[in-house]
XYZ file of C-alpha atoms in Angstrom:
553
model
C 81.053 94.973 101.119
C 78.001 96.278 103.364
C 80.081 98.988 105.258
C 81.365 100.489 101.855
C 77.926 99.957 99.771
C 74.910 99.857 102.079
C 75.028 103.071 104.110
C 72.538 104.571 106.556
C 72.739 107.420 108.787
C 73.354 106.488 112.398
C 70.722 108.715 113.739
C 68.049 106.708 112.153
C 68.295 104.216 114.602
C 66.961 106.026 117.188
C 63.460 105.201 115.969
C 63.770 101.247 114.953
C 60.263 100.939 113.860
C 60.879 103.816 111.219
C 63.930 102.333 110.084
C 62.413 98.946 109.516
C 59.753 100.695 107.358
C 62.432 102.579 105.374
C 64.325 99.507 104.680
C 61.232 97.557 103.633
C 60.170 100.572 101.353
C 63.581 100.526 99.857
C 63.788 96.807 99.274
C 60.350 96.496 97.807
C 60.921 99.439 95.374
C 64.200 98.055 94.439
C 62.831 94.510 93.669
C 59.599 95.798 91.954
C 61.289 97.625 89.037
C 62.339 96.072 85.855
C 66.105 95.451 85.368
C 67.496 98.600 83.578
C 64.535 100.943 84.462
C 65.077 104.203 85.906
C 65.584 104.321 89.464
C 62.184 105.595 91.171
C 62.199 108.686 93.514
C 62.224 108.010 97.321
C 60.770 111.599 98.123
C 57.179 110.165 98.667
C 58.751 107.760 101.390
C 60.980 110.438 102.713
C 57.937 112.738 103.190
C 55.797 109.851 104.577
C 58.375 108.776 107.221
C 59.822 112.338 108.045
C 63.211 111.459 106.945
C 65.453 114.659 107.917
C 66.688 116.395 104.790
C 70.478 115.939 105.677
C 69.966 112.211 105.525
C 68.309 111.737 102.123
C 71.595 111.977 99.946
C 73.300 108.953 101.777
C 69.873 107.052 101.440
C 69.458 107.824 97.824
C 73.017 106.440 97.396
C 72.326 103.235 99.169
C 68.925 102.934 97.141
C 71.017 103.081 93.796
C 73.248 100.169 95.158
C 70.357 98.019 96.080
C 68.777 98.701 92.535
C 72.043 97.647 90.912
C 72.142 94.442 93.205
C 68.609 93.797 91.867
C 69.673 94.243 88.158
C 72.583 91.879 88.939
C 70.322 89.375 90.316
C 71.765 89.639 93.878
C 68.932 91.622 95.631
C 67.146 88.866 97.513
C 68.515 89.250 101.273
C 69.825 92.723 101.424
C 66.800 94.210 103.375
C 66.742 91.266 105.685
C 70.409 91.509 106.040
C 70.376 95.333 106.862
C 67.651 94.956 109.376
C 69.468 92.259 111.185
C 72.669 94.208 111.439
C 70.883 97.325 112.670
C 68.511 95.886 115.300
C 71.461 94.746 117.461
C 73.237 98.126 117.015
C 69.971 99.892 117.874
C 69.741 97.513 120.999
C 73.190 98.268 122.126
C 72.407 101.850 122.907
C 72.256 102.552 126.620
C 68.780 103.628 126.624
C 67.624 100.530 124.656
C 69.407 97.866 126.668
C 67.286 95.106 128.004
C 66.414 94.134 131.588
C 66.799 90.195 131.069
C 68.821 87.929 128.629
C 67.412 84.613 128.236
C 68.631 82.131 125.593
C 70.930 79.092 124.349
C 74.087 80.765 122.971
C 75.907 78.884 120.232
C 78.089 76.323 121.283
C 81.130 76.070 118.808
C 84.263 74.677 119.814
C 87.636 76.336 118.900
C 88.419 73.402 116.899
C 85.725 73.683 114.668
C 86.099 77.336 113.843
C 87.571 78.332 110.488
C 90.896 79.968 110.779
C 89.880 83.639 110.596
C 87.194 83.263 113.325
C 89.640 81.358 115.516
C 91.885 84.553 115.112
C 89.151 86.946 115.968
C 88.040 84.614 118.964
C 91.516 84.444 120.196
C 91.893 88.308 119.927
C 88.597 89.042 121.724
C 89.088 86.495 124.416
C 92.545 87.546 125.386
C 91.136 91.073 125.761
C 88.527 89.844 128.215
C 90.662 87.469 130.231
C 88.814 84.410 128.628
C 91.549 82.848 126.901
C 92.758 79.609 128.532
C 95.925 79.163 126.749
C 97.176 77.401 123.539
C 97.372 74.056 125.442
C 93.592 73.623 125.775
C 92.687 75.906 122.953
C 90.855 73.262 121.271
C 88.307 72.557 124.130
C 87.551 76.377 124.336
C 84.068 77.335 123.164
C 82.212 80.267 121.557
C 79.296 80.339 124.365
C 81.339 81.906 127.002
C 82.600 85.024 124.820
C 78.999 85.112 123.752
C 77.527 85.622 126.934
C 80.025 88.389 127.928
C 79.850 90.182 124.762
C 76.214 90.276 124.557
C 76.088 91.351 128.363
C 78.354 94.158 127.214
C 76.242 95.440 124.373
C 72.575 94.567 125.303
C 72.186 94.126 129.151
C 71.419 97.331 131.230
C 73.020 97.796 134.943
C 71.227 95.580 137.180
C 69.815 93.516 134.309
C 69.827 89.779 134.739
C 70.665 86.772 132.677
C 69.812 83.065 132.444
C 71.510 81.216 129.717
C 72.102 77.422 128.582
C 75.652 76.748 128.334
C 77.663 73.627 128.073
C 78.233 71.964 131.396
C 81.956 72.662 131.106
C 81.215 76.409 131.970
C 80.470 75.658 135.501
C 83.673 73.300 136.456
C 86.126 73.035 133.534
C 89.268 74.873 133.775
C 89.019 76.417 130.289
C 86.078 78.418 131.657
C 88.115 79.921 134.649
C 88.187 83.208 132.911
C 84.461 83.446 132.564
C 83.461 82.314 135.935
C 85.699 85.311 137.312
C 82.960 87.650 136.580
C 85.208 90.646 135.791
C 86.444 90.987 132.305
C 88.769 94.155 132.073
C 89.085 97.037 129.943
C 88.440 94.755 126.768
C 84.782 94.696 128.023
C 84.350 98.126 128.938
C 84.832 97.146 132.513
C 81.976 94.770 132.496
C 81.152 93.134 135.842
C 78.852 90.317 136.292
C 77.479 88.948 139.649
C 77.029 85.233 139.247
C 74.442 83.121 141.210
C 74.170 79.376 141.854
C 73.865 77.563 138.445
C 71.927 74.603 137.492
C 74.096 71.470 136.927
C 72.148 69.421 134.271
C 74.875 66.598 133.605
C 73.111 63.940 135.456
C 69.740 64.184 133.271
C 69.220 61.315 130.881
C 69.034 61.568 127.917
C 71.124 64.503 127.376
C 69.206 67.468 125.673
C 72.249 68.194 123.374
C 75.206 66.066 122.181
C 77.036 67.623 125.238
C 75.966 67.889 128.741
C 74.262 71.293 129.643
C 74.004 73.719 132.486
C 72.295 76.888 133.256
C 74.138 80.075 134.477
C 72.251 82.907 136.229
C 73.672 86.378 137.002
C 73.307 90.166 137.203
C 75.247 92.894 135.429
C 76.416 94.863 138.503
C 79.060 97.359 139.561
C 81.034 94.772 141.492
C 81.871 91.196 139.935
C 80.936 88.158 141.930
C 82.584 84.819 140.859
C 80.385 81.828 139.929
C 79.957 80.233 143.288
C 80.447 76.295 143.791
C 76.975 76.004 145.120
C 74.549 74.880 142.491
C 71.113 73.010 141.934
C 72.034 69.514 140.921
C 69.351 68.247 138.418
C 69.159 64.189 137.910
C 66.812 61.788 136.573
C 65.570 59.910 133.543
C 63.128 61.366 130.988
C 60.650 58.993 129.350
C 61.031 60.986 125.897
C 63.800 63.465 125.050
C 61.560 66.305 124.332
C 58.979 65.918 127.192
C 56.562 68.719 128.241
C 57.598 70.331 131.599
C 54.499 69.015 133.446
C 55.518 65.419 132.459
C 59.356 66.068 132.754
C 59.178 67.337 136.102
C 57.775 64.220 137.602
C 60.856 62.437 136.447
C 63.467 64.738 137.661
C 65.150 65.500 141.090
C 66.619 68.807 142.084
C 68.746 69.076 145.004
C 71.128 71.582 146.490
C 74.859 70.913 146.136
C 78.164 71.789 145.090
C 80.158 71.303 141.569
C 83.530 69.984 141.654
C 85.895 72.348 140.032
C 88.826 70.634 137.954
C 91.971 71.911 139.511
C 90.718 72.771 142.840
C 91.757 69.521 144.473
C 95.090 68.243 144.735
C 95.909 66.832 141.113
C 97.973 63.557 140.858
C 101.746 64.093 140.410
C 101.055 61.859 137.358
C 99.333 64.451 135.436
C 102.202 66.292 133.736
C 103.852 63.140 132.743
C 100.933 61.871 130.411
C 100.432 63.338 127.047
C 98.275 62.900 123.918
C 99.292 60.692 121.143
C 100.016 61.879 117.628
C 97.220 62.490 114.954
C 97.622 60.864 111.638
C 95.613 63.334 109.441
C 94.823 62.739 106.812
C 94.726 59.106 107.270
C 95.528 58.315 103.619
C 98.850 59.845 103.964
C 100.063 57.888 106.956
C 97.964 54.747 107.846
C 98.993 51.787 105.484
C 98.503 48.089 105.057
C 101.160 45.609 103.435
C 100.694 44.394 99.926
C 101.686 41.039 98.825
C 104.253 41.407 95.891
C 106.871 38.925 94.582
C 110.261 39.248 96.430
C 112.236 39.253 93.209
C 111.220 42.619 92.283
C 111.613 44.150 95.714
C 114.833 45.650 97.267
C 115.784 44.053 100.507
C 114.896 45.987 103.585
C 111.884 47.445 101.916
C 108.215 46.679 102.360
C 105.277 47.139 99.760
C 102.342 49.088 101.260
C 99.268 51.296 100.207
C 96.992 53.575 102.169
C 94.549 51.879 104.416
C 91.176 53.315 104.143
C 88.247 53.717 106.593
C 84.555 54.592 106.100
C 85.289 57.131 108.779
C 87.355 59.382 106.737
C 85.736 62.828 105.712
C 85.673 64.734 102.631
C 87.919 65.867 100.811
C 90.295 62.887 101.965
C 87.736 59.935 101.592
C 87.650 60.874 97.919
C 91.260 60.988 97.674
C 93.114 57.859 95.707
C 95.184 55.871 97.832
C 98.936 55.922 97.887
C 101.044 52.974 96.977
C 104.792 52.528 97.314
C 107.724 50.461 98.490
C 109.142 51.881 101.222
C 112.226 51.354 103.640
C 111.067 49.008 106.305
C 112.513 51.378 109.131
C 109.759 53.920 107.813
C 107.021 51.605 108.292
C 106.121 51.471 111.981
C 103.412 49.830 114.143
C 101.000 52.336 116.034
C 98.617 51.948 118.632
C 95.192 53.870 119.096
C 92.058 53.983 121.217
C 90.606 50.978 119.376
C 93.122 48.222 120.069
C 93.935 49.100 123.720
C 91.952 47.013 126.303
C 92.197 46.669 130.223
C 95.772 45.296 130.902
C 96.303 44.371 127.257
C 96.860 45.870 123.814
C 95.569 44.489 120.518
C 97.459 43.874 117.271
C 99.022 47.373 116.178
C 98.012 48.926 112.890
C 100.845 50.161 110.588
C 101.889 53.822 109.537
C 104.398 55.587 107.248
C 106.350 58.060 109.487
C 109.284 59.832 108.357
C 111.552 59.686 111.459
C 114.620 57.774 112.689
C 115.063 56.398 116.216
C 115.701 59.753 117.624
C 113.887 62.327 115.712
C 111.519 63.241 112.785
C 113.489 63.880 109.426
C 113.572 67.198 107.500
C 113.130 67.408 103.727
C 116.590 67.187 102.842
C 116.947 63.859 104.892
C 113.780 62.230 103.676
C 115.218 62.778 100.116
C 118.130 60.292 101.039
C 115.593 57.521 101.044
C 114.104 56.837 97.717
C 111.026 54.838 98.776
C 110.052 57.311 101.760
C 110.832 60.186 99.402
C 108.498 59.113 96.628
C 105.830 58.339 99.306
C 106.162 61.623 101.083
C 106.159 63.638 97.842
C 102.784 62.196 96.821
C 101.357 62.735 100.303
C 102.548 66.515 100.269
C 100.865 66.759 96.932
C 97.820 65.527 98.257
C 97.862 67.688 101.187
C 98.822 70.664 99.631
C 95.734 70.377 96.892
C 93.159 69.609 99.498
C 94.021 71.363 102.762
C 91.587 73.890 104.165
C 94.299 76.570 104.632
C 97.849 77.348 104.207
C 98.929 77.616 107.861
C 100.275 74.216 108.263
C 102.516 71.926 106.047
C 102.007 68.094 106.115
C 105.071 67.919 108.391
C 103.540 70.582 110.808
C 100.353 68.562 110.844
C 101.823 65.188 111.503
C 103.916 66.888 114.613
C 100.931 69.355 115.582
C 101.877 70.372 119.296
C 104.799 67.978 119.282
C 102.634 65.148 119.867
C 104.944 62.910 117.666
C 108.450 64.297 118.116
C 108.026 63.988 121.770
C 107.793 60.329 121.566
C 111.221 59.899 120.258
C 113.330 58.191 121.028
C 110.864 55.845 122.222
C 110.974 54.773 125.762
C 111.515 50.866 126.811
C 108.083 50.979 128.801
C 104.977 53.112 128.640
C 101.587 52.942 130.146
C 98.717 54.271 127.957
C 94.884 54.637 128.557
C 92.034 55.822 126.107
C 91.095 59.278 125.654
C 87.340 58.781 125.651
C 84.922 56.115 126.714
C 82.621 54.996 129.499
C 85.624 53.563 131.336
C 89.300 54.151 131.796
C 91.061 51.355 130.163
C 94.970 51.221 130.598
C 97.738 48.898 129.479
C 101.443 48.479 128.930
C 103.324 49.039 125.748
C 106.996 47.644 125.633
C 107.236 47.858 121.716
C 110.473 50.261 121.011
C 109.202 51.064 117.518
C 105.438 51.552 118.211
C 103.961 55.045 117.947
C 101.097 56.111 120.190
C 98.337 57.825 118.101
C 95.499 59.911 118.868
C 93.049 58.183 120.964
C 95.399 57.492 123.670
C 97.354 59.263 126.343
C 100.799 57.845 127.257
C 103.783 58.239 129.677
C 107.087 56.705 130.229
C 107.466 54.591 133.560
C 110.550 53.693 135.411
C 109.823 49.905 136.102
C 107.514 47.281 135.231
C 106.343 47.365 138.866
C 105.227 51.086 138.364
C 103.629 50.183 135.100
C 101.584 47.307 136.992
C 100.747 49.540 139.753
C 99.374 52.135 137.391
C 97.463 49.820 135.458
C 95.854 48.443 138.511
C 94.822 51.808 139.774
C 93.585 53.099 136.306
C 91.664 49.939 135.339
C 89.731 50.004 138.845
C 86.102 50.774 138.465
C 86.144 52.882 141.412
C 88.775 55.253 139.565
C 86.293 55.777 136.742
C 83.578 56.454 139.114
C 85.843 59.278 141.134
C 87.001 60.694 137.730
C 83.572 60.784 136.157
C 82.594 64.304 137.789
C 85.422 66.039 136.047
C 84.721 64.429 132.737
C 82.764 66.088 129.868
C 79.912 64.077 128.109
C 79.510 63.196 124.463
C 76.494 61.647 123.166
C 77.537 57.951 124.054
C 80.749 58.328 125.903
C 82.681 60.550 128.342
C 85.704 62.484 127.387
C 88.311 61.148 129.692
C 91.515 63.155 128.538
C 93.590 64.265 131.415
C 90.642 64.664 133.746
C 91.456 61.271 135.446
C 94.566 63.047 137.187
C 92.147 65.278 139.076
C 91.921 62.125 141.321
C 95.001 62.173 143.528
C 96.438 59.090 142.338
C 99.949 58.832 144.267
C 103.428 58.132 142.671
C 104.468 54.729 142.975
C 106.474 54.056 145.741
C 108.551 50.733 146.132
C 108.546 51.376 149.836
C 104.995 51.474 150.147
C 103.111 47.928 150.958
C 99.833 49.237 149.430
C 101.710 50.081 146.163
C 103.539 47.041 146.005
C 100.481 45.001 146.464
C 98.594 46.867 143.825
C 101.569 46.103 141.571
C 101.463 42.362 142.080
C 97.779 42.481 141.614
C 97.898 44.291 138.594
C 100.562 41.643 137.063
C 98.188 39.064 138.024
C 95.271 40.629 136.298
C 97.395 41.168 133.191
C 98.059 37.375 133.128
C 94.180 36.829 133.412
C 93.390 38.998 130.436
C 96.069 37.599 128.468
C 94.233 34.164 128.446
C 90.985 36.059 127.131
C 90.264 35.081 123.472
C 89.659 38.354 121.449
C 87.019 38.317 118.857
C 88.284 40.521 116.039
C 84.718 40.871 114.505
C 83.445 42.414 117.795
C 83.529 45.943 118.683
C 86.398 47.047 120.860
C 84.033 48.572 123.284
C 82.322 45.192 123.632
C 85.663 43.538 124.225
C 86.544 46.030 127.017
C 83.274 45.312 128.483
C 83.649 41.552 128.629
C 87.218 41.868 129.950
C 85.847 44.191 132.745
C 83.259 41.361 133.575
C 85.932 38.808 133.712
C 88.043 40.785 135.919
C 85.034 41.528 138.166
C 84.357 37.868 138.611
C 87.872 37.187 139.831
C 89.212 37.595 143.534
C 92.361 39.678 142.086
C 89.885 42.166 140.274
C 87.781 42.670 143.427
C 90.655 43.102 145.668
C 92.162 45.851 143.248
C 89.109 47.725 143.402
C 88.723 47.584 147.114
C 92.440 48.593 147.792
C 92.236 51.376 145.100
C 88.803 52.718 146.815
C 90.742 52.697 150.298
C 93.821 54.436 148.498
C 91.945 57.254 146.703
C 89.356 58.003 149.461
């Protein structure tokens, strides 16, 4: 709209002060007239500001548009908007670029961007070598692209920058392209020379919902990748918004190095573990049984309705529940992060999943099952009426990134662990009908002995401590994801005495936890803590931790 209706000669930007005055005059004159009155002349303004004759016709055309917008009641932001478009353009001219960039760029994860912004972000990131690939696209962030683009446009040669970024910028794999310092032809050959960063991860409380860092560098002729050397900040502030004179008394600053994800030998288990399926929207998939008379129900079916949660978000939280009588084979148990504890799983929840023992069903196969077909039709109608874009069908959303179909057919034995939390919690699942949902990572294992070994290693407190430097922070928990496999946990070897010992101890720990009484009214995180405390008080728990420390050190 603004390109076609509000036009200004490019040459006027050479004098930013005069341009601001011109836009102010135009906005005030447009707003100061009554709707329908004749359009006033700008000649006095042109003469006072010495606007060249060849530019006046274009400006008069734009002024007529601003008057029309005023008459339509839509003139309240145009002057502000035009100035804020023009100032960055003025600053991007070589002669106007700055010596120093300081600030806090926007932190916006790819998964929270609208579809059109995601497309633009990916295109610009790929052109500059910043795109880390679709597999970790959801973790990518606008902040890195913002720094590169701002340096392209506004930082002069040999100009310096100091910018607050997510802590991931200095050590996560999805920022590898950013840390290179060279961004190719897409950035006009931009080269940045990075200096040591500030790692603020260990400060409590965090300044932001995610841990922060500060990156420093210079726009130069030759790129210099971000070094591992960094200044490590730690300490606990008395208040979150302390003045520097007070805060510095609580902080320790020491030279150190950041530990980059992928720089050490990853565990060979890393590719085996994958994330569970996402049941979104919940109202379409997560269910609870209904009590109905067996007289009116066909054998082999079960009456269910949507299981609602206070955590549902709009528009789904306002959607009506779905009810139906469905063939029992399509009502499956599932596990999520909330019902997995160290060495133990809780009672599974229930879900409606259109799949056979081997694969997801297509539409024609769904139609062969009346109960499932009726439920799926209602779910699709609900999805189509409320989805934010037309990019995905409900079936696409259910199997996003094949997180559901890759679970079929379900393996005899799996090990799962939580996606997020202050501590890793792992357990075995041997239910051949159960689906692993979002909130967990899972892998099939070859034997019970291997499963017990893995559970022993993953539940050992020392494993969480060793993995923590690789984990990103949320406000109250850590994102574990696959960062735990940055710790070099070896494959189970039945011929290795240490591995066999850990397997035996893991089995013993499982038996201990099996006798723990779980209070269903207690939050799952508190239950995990109580189980950890129980294990810490046993000889088996302490021995596991000691052996795992030796194994991984």
